[in-house]
Coordinates of C-alpha atoms in Angstrom, one line a residue:
Chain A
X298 CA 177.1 71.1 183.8
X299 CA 180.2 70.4 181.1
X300 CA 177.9 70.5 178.7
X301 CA 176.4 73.7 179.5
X302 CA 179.7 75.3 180.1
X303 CA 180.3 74.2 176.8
X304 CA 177.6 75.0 174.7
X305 CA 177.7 79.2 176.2
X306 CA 181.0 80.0 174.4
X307 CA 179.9 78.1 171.4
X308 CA 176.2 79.9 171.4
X309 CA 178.3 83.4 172.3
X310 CA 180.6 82.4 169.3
X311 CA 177.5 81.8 166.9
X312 CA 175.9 84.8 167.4
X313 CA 179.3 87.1 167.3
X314 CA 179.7 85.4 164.0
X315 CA 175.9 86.0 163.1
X316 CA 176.0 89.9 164.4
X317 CA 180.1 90.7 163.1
X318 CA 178.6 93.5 161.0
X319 CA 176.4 95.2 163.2
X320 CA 178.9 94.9 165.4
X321 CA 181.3 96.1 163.9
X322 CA 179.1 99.3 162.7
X323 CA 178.2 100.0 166.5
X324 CA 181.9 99.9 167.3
X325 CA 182.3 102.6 164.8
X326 CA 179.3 104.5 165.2
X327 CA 180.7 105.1 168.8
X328 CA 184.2 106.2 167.8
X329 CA 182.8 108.3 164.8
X330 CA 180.1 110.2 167.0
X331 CA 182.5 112.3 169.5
X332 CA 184.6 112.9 166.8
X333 CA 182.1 114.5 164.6
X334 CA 180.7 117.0 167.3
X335 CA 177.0 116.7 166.0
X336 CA 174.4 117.2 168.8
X337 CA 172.2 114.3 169.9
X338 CA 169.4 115.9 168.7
X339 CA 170.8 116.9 165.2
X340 CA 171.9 113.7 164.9
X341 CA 168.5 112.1 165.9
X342 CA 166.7 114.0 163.4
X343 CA 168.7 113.1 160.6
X344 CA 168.6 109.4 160.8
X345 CA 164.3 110.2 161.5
X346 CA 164.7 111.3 158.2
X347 CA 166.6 108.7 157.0
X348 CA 164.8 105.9 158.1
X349 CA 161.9 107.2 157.3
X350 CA 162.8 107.8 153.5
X351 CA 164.7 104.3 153.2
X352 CA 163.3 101.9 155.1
X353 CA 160.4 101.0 152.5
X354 CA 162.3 100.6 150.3
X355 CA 164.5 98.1 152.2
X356 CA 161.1 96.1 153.2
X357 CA 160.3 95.4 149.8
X358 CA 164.0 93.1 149.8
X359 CA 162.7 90.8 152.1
X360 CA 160.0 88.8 150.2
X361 CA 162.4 87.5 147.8
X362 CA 164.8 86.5 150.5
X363 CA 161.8 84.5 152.3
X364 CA 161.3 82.8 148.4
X365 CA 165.2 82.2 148.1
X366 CA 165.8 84.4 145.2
X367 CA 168.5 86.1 147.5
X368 CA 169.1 90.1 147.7
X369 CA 166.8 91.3 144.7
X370 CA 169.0 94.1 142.8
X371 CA 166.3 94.4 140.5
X372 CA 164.4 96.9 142.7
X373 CA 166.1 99.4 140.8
X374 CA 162.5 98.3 138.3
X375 CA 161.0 99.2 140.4
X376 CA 162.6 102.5 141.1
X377 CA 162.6 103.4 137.6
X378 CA 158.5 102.8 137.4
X379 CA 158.4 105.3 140.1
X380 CA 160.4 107.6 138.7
X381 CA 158.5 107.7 135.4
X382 CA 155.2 108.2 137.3
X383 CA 156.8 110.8 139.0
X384 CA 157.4 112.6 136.3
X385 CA 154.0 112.6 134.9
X386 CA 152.3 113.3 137.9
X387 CA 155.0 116.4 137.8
X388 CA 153.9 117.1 134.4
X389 CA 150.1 116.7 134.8
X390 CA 150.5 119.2 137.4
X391 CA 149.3 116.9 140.5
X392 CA 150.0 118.0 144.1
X393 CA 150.4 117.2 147.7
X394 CA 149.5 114.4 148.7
X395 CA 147.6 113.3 145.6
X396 CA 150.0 113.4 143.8
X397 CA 152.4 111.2 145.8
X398 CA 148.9 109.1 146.0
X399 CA 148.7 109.0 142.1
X400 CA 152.3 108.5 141.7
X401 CA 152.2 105.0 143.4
X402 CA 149.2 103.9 141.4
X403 CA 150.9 104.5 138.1
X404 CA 153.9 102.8 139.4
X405 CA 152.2 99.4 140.2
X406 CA 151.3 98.4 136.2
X407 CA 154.7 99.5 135.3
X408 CA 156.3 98.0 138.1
X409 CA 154.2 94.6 137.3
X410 CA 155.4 94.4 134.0
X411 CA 159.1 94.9 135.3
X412 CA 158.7 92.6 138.0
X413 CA 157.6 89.8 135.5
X414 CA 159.7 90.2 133.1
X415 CA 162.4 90.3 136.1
X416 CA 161.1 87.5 137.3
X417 CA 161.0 84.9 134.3
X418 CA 164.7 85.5 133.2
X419 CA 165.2 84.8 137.2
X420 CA 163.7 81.4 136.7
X421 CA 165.7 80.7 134.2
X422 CA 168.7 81.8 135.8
X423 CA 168.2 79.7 138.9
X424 CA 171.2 79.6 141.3
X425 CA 172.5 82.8 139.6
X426 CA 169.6 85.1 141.0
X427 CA 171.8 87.8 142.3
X428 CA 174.0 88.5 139.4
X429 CA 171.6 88.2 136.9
X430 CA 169.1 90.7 138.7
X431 CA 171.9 92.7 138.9
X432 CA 172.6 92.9 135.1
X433 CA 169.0 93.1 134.6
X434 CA 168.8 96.4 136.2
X435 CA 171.8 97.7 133.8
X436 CA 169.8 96.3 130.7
X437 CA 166.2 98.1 132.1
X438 CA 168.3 101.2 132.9
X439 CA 169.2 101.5 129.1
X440 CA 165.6 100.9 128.1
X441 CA 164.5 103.1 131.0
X442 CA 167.1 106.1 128.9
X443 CA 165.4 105.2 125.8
X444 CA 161.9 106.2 127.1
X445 CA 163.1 108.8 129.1
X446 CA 165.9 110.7 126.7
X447 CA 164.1 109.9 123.1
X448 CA 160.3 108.9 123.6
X449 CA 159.5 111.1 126.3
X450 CA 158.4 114.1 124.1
X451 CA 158.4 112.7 120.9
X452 CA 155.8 109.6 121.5
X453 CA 154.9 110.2 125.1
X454 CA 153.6 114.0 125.9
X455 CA 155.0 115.9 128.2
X456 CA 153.1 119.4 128.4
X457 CA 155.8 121.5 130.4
X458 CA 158.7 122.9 129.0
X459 CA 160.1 122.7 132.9
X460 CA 160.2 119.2 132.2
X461 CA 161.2 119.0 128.6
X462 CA 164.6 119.5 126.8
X463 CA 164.6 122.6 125.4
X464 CA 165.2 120.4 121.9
X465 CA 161.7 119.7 122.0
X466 CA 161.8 115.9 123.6
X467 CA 163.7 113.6 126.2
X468 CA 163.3 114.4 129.8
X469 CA 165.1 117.2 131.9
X470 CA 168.1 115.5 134.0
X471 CA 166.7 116.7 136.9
X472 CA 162.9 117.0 137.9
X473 CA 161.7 119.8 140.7
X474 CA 159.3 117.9 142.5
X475 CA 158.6 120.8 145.2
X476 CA 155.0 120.8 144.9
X477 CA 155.0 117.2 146.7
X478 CA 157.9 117.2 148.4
X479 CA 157.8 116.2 152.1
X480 CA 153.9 116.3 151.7
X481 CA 153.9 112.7 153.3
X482 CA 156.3 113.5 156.0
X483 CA 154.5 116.6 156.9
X484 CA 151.4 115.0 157.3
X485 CA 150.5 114.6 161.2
X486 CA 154.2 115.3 162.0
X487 CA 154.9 116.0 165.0
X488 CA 158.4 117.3 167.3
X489 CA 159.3 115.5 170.1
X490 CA 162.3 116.7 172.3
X491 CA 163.5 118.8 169.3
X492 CA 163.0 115.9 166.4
X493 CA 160.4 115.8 164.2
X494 CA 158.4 112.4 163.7
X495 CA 157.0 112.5 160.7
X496 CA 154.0 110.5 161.6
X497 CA 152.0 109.7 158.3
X498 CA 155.4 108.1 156.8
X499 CA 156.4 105.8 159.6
X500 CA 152.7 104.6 160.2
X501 CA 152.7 103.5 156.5
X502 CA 156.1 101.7 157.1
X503 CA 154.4 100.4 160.1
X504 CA 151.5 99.0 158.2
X505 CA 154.0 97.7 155.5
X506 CA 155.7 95.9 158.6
X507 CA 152.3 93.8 159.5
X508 CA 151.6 93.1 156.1
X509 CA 154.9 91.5 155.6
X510 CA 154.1 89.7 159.1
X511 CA 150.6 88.5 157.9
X512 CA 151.5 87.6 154.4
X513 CA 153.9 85.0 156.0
X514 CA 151.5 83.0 157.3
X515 CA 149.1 83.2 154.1
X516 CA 149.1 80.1 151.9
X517 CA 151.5 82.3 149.6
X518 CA 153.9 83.4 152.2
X519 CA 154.0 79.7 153.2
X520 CA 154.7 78.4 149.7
X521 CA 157.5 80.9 149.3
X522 CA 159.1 79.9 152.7
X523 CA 158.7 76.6 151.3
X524 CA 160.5 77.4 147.9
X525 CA 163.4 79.2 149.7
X526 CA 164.2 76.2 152.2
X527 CA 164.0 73.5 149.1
X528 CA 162.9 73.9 146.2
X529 CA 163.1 70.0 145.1
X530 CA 160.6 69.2 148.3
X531 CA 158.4 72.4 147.5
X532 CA 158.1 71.2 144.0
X533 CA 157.1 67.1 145.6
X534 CA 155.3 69.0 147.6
X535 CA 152.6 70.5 145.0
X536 CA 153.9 74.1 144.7
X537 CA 154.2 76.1 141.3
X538 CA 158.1 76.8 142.1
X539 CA 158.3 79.2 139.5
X540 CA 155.2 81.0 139.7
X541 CA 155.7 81.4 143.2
X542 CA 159.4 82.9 142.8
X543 CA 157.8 85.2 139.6
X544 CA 155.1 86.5 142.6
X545 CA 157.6 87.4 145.1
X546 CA 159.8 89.2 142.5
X547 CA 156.7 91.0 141.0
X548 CA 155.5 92.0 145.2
X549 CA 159.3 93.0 145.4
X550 CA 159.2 95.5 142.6
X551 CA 155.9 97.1 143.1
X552 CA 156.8 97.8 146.5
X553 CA 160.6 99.4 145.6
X554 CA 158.3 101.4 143.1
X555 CA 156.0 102.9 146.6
X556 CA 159.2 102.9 148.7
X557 CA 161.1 105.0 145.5
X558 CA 158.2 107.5 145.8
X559 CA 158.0 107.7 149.5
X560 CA 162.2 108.0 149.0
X561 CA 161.5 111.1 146.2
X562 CA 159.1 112.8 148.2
X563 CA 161.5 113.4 151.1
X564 CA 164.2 114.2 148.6
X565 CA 162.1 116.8 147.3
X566 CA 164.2 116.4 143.8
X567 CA 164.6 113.8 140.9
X568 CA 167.8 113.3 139.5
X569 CA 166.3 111.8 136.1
X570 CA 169.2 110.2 135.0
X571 CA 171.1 108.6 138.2
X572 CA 168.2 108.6 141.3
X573 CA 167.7 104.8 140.7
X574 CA 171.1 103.5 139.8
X575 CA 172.7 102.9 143.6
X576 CA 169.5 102.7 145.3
X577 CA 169.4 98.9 145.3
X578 CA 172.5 99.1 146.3
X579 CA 172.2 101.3 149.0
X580 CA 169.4 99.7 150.1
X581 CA 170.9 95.6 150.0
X582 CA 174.0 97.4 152.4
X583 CA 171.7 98.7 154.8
X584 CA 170.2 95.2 155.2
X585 CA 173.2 93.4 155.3
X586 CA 174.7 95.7 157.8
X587 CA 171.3 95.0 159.7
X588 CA 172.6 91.2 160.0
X589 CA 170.5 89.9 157.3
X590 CA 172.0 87.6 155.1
X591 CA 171.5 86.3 152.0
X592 CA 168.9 83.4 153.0
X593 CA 167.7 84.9 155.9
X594 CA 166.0 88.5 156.8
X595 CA 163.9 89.9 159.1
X596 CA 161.8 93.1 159.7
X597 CA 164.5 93.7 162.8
X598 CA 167.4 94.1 160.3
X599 CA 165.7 96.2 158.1
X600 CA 165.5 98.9 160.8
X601 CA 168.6 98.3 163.0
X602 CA 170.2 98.2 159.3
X603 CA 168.7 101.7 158.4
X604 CA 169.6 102.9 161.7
X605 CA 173.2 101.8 161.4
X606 CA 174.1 102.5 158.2
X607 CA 172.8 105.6 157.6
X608 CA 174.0 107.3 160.9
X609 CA 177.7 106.0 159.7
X610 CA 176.1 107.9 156.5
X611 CA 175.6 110.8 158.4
X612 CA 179.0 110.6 160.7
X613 CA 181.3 109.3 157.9
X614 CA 182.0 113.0 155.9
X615 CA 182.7 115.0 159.2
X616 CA 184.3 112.2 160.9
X617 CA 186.7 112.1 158.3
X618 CA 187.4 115.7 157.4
X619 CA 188.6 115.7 161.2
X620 CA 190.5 113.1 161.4
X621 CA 192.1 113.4 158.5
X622 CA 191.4 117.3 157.6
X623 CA 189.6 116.3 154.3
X624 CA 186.0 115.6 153.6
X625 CA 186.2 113.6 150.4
X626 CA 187.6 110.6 152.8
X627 CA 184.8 110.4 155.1
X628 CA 182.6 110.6 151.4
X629 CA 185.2 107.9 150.0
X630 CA 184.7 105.5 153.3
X631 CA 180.8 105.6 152.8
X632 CA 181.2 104.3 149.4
X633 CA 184.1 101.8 150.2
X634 CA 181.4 100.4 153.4
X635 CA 178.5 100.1 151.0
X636 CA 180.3 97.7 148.4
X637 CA 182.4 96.5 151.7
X638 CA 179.5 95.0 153.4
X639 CA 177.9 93.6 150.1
X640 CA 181.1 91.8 149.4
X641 CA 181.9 90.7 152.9
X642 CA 177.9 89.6 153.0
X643 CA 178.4 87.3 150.2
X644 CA 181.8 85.9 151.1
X645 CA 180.1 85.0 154.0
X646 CA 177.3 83.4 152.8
X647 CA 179.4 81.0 150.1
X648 CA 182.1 80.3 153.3
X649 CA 179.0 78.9 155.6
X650 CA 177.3 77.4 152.2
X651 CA 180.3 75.3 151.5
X652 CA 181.0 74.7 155.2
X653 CA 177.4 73.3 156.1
X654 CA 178.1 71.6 152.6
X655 CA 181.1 69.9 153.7
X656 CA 179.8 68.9 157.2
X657 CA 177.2 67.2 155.3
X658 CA 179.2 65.5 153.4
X659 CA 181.2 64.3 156.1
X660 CA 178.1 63.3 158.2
X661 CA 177.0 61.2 155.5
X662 CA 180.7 59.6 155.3
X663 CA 180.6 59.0 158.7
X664 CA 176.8 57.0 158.5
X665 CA 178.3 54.9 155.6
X666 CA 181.1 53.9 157.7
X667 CA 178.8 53.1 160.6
X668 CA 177.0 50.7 158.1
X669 CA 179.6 49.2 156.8
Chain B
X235 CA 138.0 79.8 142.7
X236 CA 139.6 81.3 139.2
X237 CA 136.8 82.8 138.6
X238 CA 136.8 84.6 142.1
X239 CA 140.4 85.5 141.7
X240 CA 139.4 87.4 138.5
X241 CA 137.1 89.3 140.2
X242 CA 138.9 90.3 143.1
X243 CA 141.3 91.5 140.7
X244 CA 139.4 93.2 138.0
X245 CA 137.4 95.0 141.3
X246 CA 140.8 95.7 142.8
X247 CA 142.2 97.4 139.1
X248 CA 138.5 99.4 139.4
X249 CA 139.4 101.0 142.7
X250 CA 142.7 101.3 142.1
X251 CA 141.8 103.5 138.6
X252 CA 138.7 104.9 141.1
X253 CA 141.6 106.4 142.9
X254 CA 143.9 107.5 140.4
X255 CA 141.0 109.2 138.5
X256 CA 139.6 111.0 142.0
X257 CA 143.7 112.4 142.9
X258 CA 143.6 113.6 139.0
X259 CA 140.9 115.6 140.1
X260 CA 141.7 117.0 143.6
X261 CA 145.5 117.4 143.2
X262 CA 145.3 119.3 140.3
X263 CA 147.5 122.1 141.4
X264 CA 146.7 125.6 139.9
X265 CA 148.5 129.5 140.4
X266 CA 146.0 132.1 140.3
X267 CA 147.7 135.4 139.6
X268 CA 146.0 138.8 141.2
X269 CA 146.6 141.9 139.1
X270 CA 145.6 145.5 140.5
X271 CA 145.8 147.2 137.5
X272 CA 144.1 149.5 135.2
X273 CA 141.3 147.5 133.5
X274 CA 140.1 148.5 129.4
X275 CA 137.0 146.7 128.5
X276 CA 134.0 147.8 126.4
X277 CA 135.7 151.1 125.8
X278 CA 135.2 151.5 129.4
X279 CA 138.7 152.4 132.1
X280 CA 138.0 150.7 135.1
X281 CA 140.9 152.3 137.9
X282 CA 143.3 150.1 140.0
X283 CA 142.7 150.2 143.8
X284 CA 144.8 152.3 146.2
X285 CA 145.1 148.8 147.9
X286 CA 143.7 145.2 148.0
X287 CA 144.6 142.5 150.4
X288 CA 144.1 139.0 149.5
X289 CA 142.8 136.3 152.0
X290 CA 142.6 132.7 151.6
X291 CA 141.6 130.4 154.8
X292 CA 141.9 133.9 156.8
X293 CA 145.5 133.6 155.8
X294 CA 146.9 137.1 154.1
X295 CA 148.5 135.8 150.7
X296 CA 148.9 139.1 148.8
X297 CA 148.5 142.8 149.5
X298 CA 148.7 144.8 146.4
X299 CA 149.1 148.5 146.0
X300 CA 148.1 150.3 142.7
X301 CA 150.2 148.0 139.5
X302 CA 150.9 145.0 141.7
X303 CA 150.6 141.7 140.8
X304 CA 150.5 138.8 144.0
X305 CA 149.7 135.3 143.7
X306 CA 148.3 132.0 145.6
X307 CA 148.5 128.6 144.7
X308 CA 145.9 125.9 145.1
X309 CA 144.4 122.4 144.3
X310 CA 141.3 121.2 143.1
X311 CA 138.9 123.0 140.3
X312 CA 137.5 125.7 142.1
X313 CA 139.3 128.2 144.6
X314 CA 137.5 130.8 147.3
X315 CA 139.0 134.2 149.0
X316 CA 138.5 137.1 150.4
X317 CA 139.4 140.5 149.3
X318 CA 140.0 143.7 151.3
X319 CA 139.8 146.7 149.0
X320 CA 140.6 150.4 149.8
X321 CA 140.0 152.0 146.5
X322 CA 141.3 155.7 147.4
X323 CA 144.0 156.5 150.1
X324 CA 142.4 157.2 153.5
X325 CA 138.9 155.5 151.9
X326 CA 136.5 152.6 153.6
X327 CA 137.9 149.4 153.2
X328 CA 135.1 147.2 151.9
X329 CA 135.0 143.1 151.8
X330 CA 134.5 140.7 149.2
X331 CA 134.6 136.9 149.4
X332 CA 134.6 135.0 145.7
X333 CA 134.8 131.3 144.3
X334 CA 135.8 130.9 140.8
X335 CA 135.6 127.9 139.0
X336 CA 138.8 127.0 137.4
X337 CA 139.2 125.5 133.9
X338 CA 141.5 121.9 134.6
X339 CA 143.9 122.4 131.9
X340 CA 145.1 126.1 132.6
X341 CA 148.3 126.0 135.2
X342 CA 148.0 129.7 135.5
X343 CA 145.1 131.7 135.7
X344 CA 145.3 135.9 135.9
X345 CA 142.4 137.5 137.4
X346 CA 142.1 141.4 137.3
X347 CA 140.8 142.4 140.6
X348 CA 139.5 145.7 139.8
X349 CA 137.3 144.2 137.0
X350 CA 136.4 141.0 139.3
X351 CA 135.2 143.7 141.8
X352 CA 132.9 145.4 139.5
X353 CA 131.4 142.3 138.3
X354 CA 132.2 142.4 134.7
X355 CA 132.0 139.1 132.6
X356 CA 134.3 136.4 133.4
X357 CA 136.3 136.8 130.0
X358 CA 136.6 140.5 131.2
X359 CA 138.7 139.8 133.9
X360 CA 139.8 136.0 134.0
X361 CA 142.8 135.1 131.8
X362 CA 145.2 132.1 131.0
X363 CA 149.0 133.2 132.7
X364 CA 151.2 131.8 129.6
X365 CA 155.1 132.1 130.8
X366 CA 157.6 132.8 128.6
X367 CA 160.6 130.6 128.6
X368 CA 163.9 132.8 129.4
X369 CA 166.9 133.1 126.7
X370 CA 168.7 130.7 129.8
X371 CA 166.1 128.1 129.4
X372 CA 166.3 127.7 125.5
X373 CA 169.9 126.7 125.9
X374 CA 170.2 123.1 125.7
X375 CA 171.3 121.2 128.8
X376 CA 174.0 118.3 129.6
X377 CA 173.0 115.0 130.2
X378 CA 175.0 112.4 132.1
X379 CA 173.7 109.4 132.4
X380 CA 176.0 106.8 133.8
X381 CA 178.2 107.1 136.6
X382 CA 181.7 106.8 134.2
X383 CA 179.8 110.7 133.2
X384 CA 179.6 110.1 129.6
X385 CA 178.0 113.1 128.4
X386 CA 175.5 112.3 125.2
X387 CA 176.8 115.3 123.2
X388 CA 176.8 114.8 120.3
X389 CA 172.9 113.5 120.9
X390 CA 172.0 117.1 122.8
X391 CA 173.6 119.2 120.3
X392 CA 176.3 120.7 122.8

């Protein structure tokens, strides 16, 4: 009975500790949504959109996390090989929903290349994933304006002057991508209660979803489980270590390039120059404000982290304007949450590390004692 | 087992190309331009209509009086329609249902109705729509591409 008593305040403590940012988002989701006067309905709709355009992309985060590479900011690779087969299919001319079809395709080779090349300097950054994934994407980004600004053009044809600088070469800094836009999310939509499902979109996320759930319990998915709990034991154990970290990045990449399509094709417009640079993240808050963490991720907090997230998004600007009587802070406050929740994330992370590090420690103290 | 990994690969890369090369084909995206205008061919005047109507899928996309240009906009390498013409105010409407074979690397393709209608030869009636950049276009644009907006200049010739 004592011990029960006991252990219910301590579980109730874990999990408010495990859920603060969630929490913490639902406390002011519920303060933000009287304030800002948008209808149910309005407000439904956006965050259908919204979870519809993001949350592939914030599924192709968690196969890294299950290998123990941490929160992958190299998706923005990924992004940019979608974005540069987006603007060829726009050039070749290639609509509807062939185009977004033909878009992914030419995004997986680039997106494999990217992914290994992420993927080996990760290997040899071991420990210092995050960071270095992070400065990867700044170094790719500058190759990415090379191609795009000097060779697109010049080297690489581009047939429409639409596209084209009117210098004769480098890309346009934004790309009109009406003739696919919202093809996916039109197909087998449907309106329920006065919010539009858009069918075709969520049943690929769905699919995504049991792919991610089957590819756990493959050999693969196992080794990478493996590798992210020890990678000492998984190496004992038989496993490539590196080749199976290099996979998970490479997986990771080509599906931020899909999920940057599916993202473009709701948006309906490609900024050239910027689309990718705070999509990863973008993406990494909307995960962390699901409750993931660094070492631990699940299908659940991708969506309750879309969810969240993105109707504080949605709420932030107009909650802001009236309680303050100026927009800019509720556009300020989005920006200050997205780096807000990263930071408080990692803190996080390195305050339980060292803790559980210290406990064992002290546990091993303690047996040493015992056997003297 | 290598060697079965190979395959399964190289047969996945096949399909995957399969694809790509099959949405090259059907998603091609074309605008086929409908003029109702006076047509000069072999020496020979051949009059606009008082009116056409233009149908694709039963759907009314353009309804052109004498000098009027309309437009639709399709995928794939051929396109069908219907037409609706009334040659002379207060005269029979008569119908005409076409599918033309598009050439892949023309965006835009101008067909003149009038000469469509009284089946001349394809070149007769059937040319490439060519647009002409405007004097806004030619201007060079900005580019900013980093988020401190450092605008490459000097590189764009601004």
């Amino acid at each position: 009975m004592n011990t029960k008593k006991s252990s219910a305040p301590k579980r109730a403590l874990t999990f408010l500790s495990n859920s603060a940012v969630p929490l913490m988002f639902i406390i002011i989701i519920a303060i933000c949504i009287p304030i800002s006067g948008f209808s149910p309905t309005f407000l439904l709709n956006e965050v259908m959109t919204r979870l519809s355009r993001n949350a592939f992309l914030i599924l192709s985060l968690l196969i890294p996390i299950m290998a123990g590479m941490g929160l992958n900011f190299g998706m923005t690779l990924g992004a940019m090989a979608a974005e540069i087969a987006l603007i060829f299919v726009t050039d070749w001319q290639i609509w509807g929903i062939p185009g977004i079809v033909l878009a992914m395709i030419l995004s997986i080779p680039l997106s494999v290349i990217l992914g290994i090349l992420c993927g080996k300097i990760l290997n040899a950054a071991q420990g210092r994933e995050m960071i270095t994934s992070y400065i990867i994407s700044f170094f790719m980004n500058g190759v990415y304006q090379l191609i795009v600004l000097y060779m697109m053009g010049s080297l690489i044809p581009i047939l429409h002057g639409n596209i084209e600088l009117p210098r004769g070469y480098g890309v346009r800094s934004s790309v009109d991508l009406t003739n696919i836009r919202k093809t996916l999310d039109n197909l087998l939509a449907i309106n329920i209660a006065g919010v539009r499902i858009p069918v075709a979109t969520l049943l690929i996320i769905a699919l995504m979803c049991l792919i991610i759930v089957w590819f756990r319990r493959t050999k693969l998915g196992q080794d990478m489980r493996a590798v992210g709990q020890d990678m000492e034991v998984a190496r004992d154990a038989g496993i490539n270590v590196e080749r199976t970290r290099l996979i998970s990045i490479v997986i990771s990449t080509v599906l931020a390039g899909i999920g940057m399509v599916i993202y473009l094709q709701n948006m309906g417009d490609m900024a050239t120059y910027s689309s990718h640079s705070q999509i990863g993240m973008f993406c990494i808050a909307a995960l962390l404000v699901g409750g993931a963490s660094v070492d631990r991720a699940s299908i659940g907090n991708v969506f309750l982290g879309v969810i969240l997230f993105h109707t504080l998004f949605i709420l932030a600007p107009s909650a802001g304007a009236k309680i303050t009587g100026n927009e800019v802070v509720g556009e300020y406050f989005r920006v200050f949450v997205s780096y807000g929740v990263i930071t408080v994330a990692l803190v996080m992370y390195e305050t339980r590390k060292r803790r559980a590090k210290a406990r064992a420690a002290q546990q091993l103290r303690q047996e040493q004692e015992v056997e003297k | 087992m290598k060697t079965r990994r190979i395959l399964f690969c190289a047969c996945a890369i096949l399909v995957l190309i399969a694809i790509a090369c099959a949405m090259l084909v059907i998603g091609r995206g074309h605008t086929m331009y409908f003029d109702n205008k006076d047509l000069e061919y072999d020496g020979q005047t051949y009059a606009a209509s008082h009116r056409i109507n233009v149908y694709v899928n039963d759907e009314r996309v353009a309804r052109l009086s004498e000098g009027d240009r309309g437009l639709a906009t399709f995928t794939g390498q051929s396109f069908s329609f219907d037409l609706v013409v009334t040659r002379v105010d207060d005269g029979e409407e008569e119908n005409f249902s076409y599918t033309l074979k598009v050439p892949y690397a023309e965006d835009g393709i101008i067909v003149n109705l009038p000469g469509l209608i009284e089946d001349l030869p394809e070149d007769a009636w059937m040319s490439e729509f060519v647009p002409v950049p405007s004097v806004e276009e030619e201007e060079d644009e900005e580019i900013v591409i980093d988020e401190f907006d450092m605008a490459m200049e000097d590189d764009m010739g601004a």
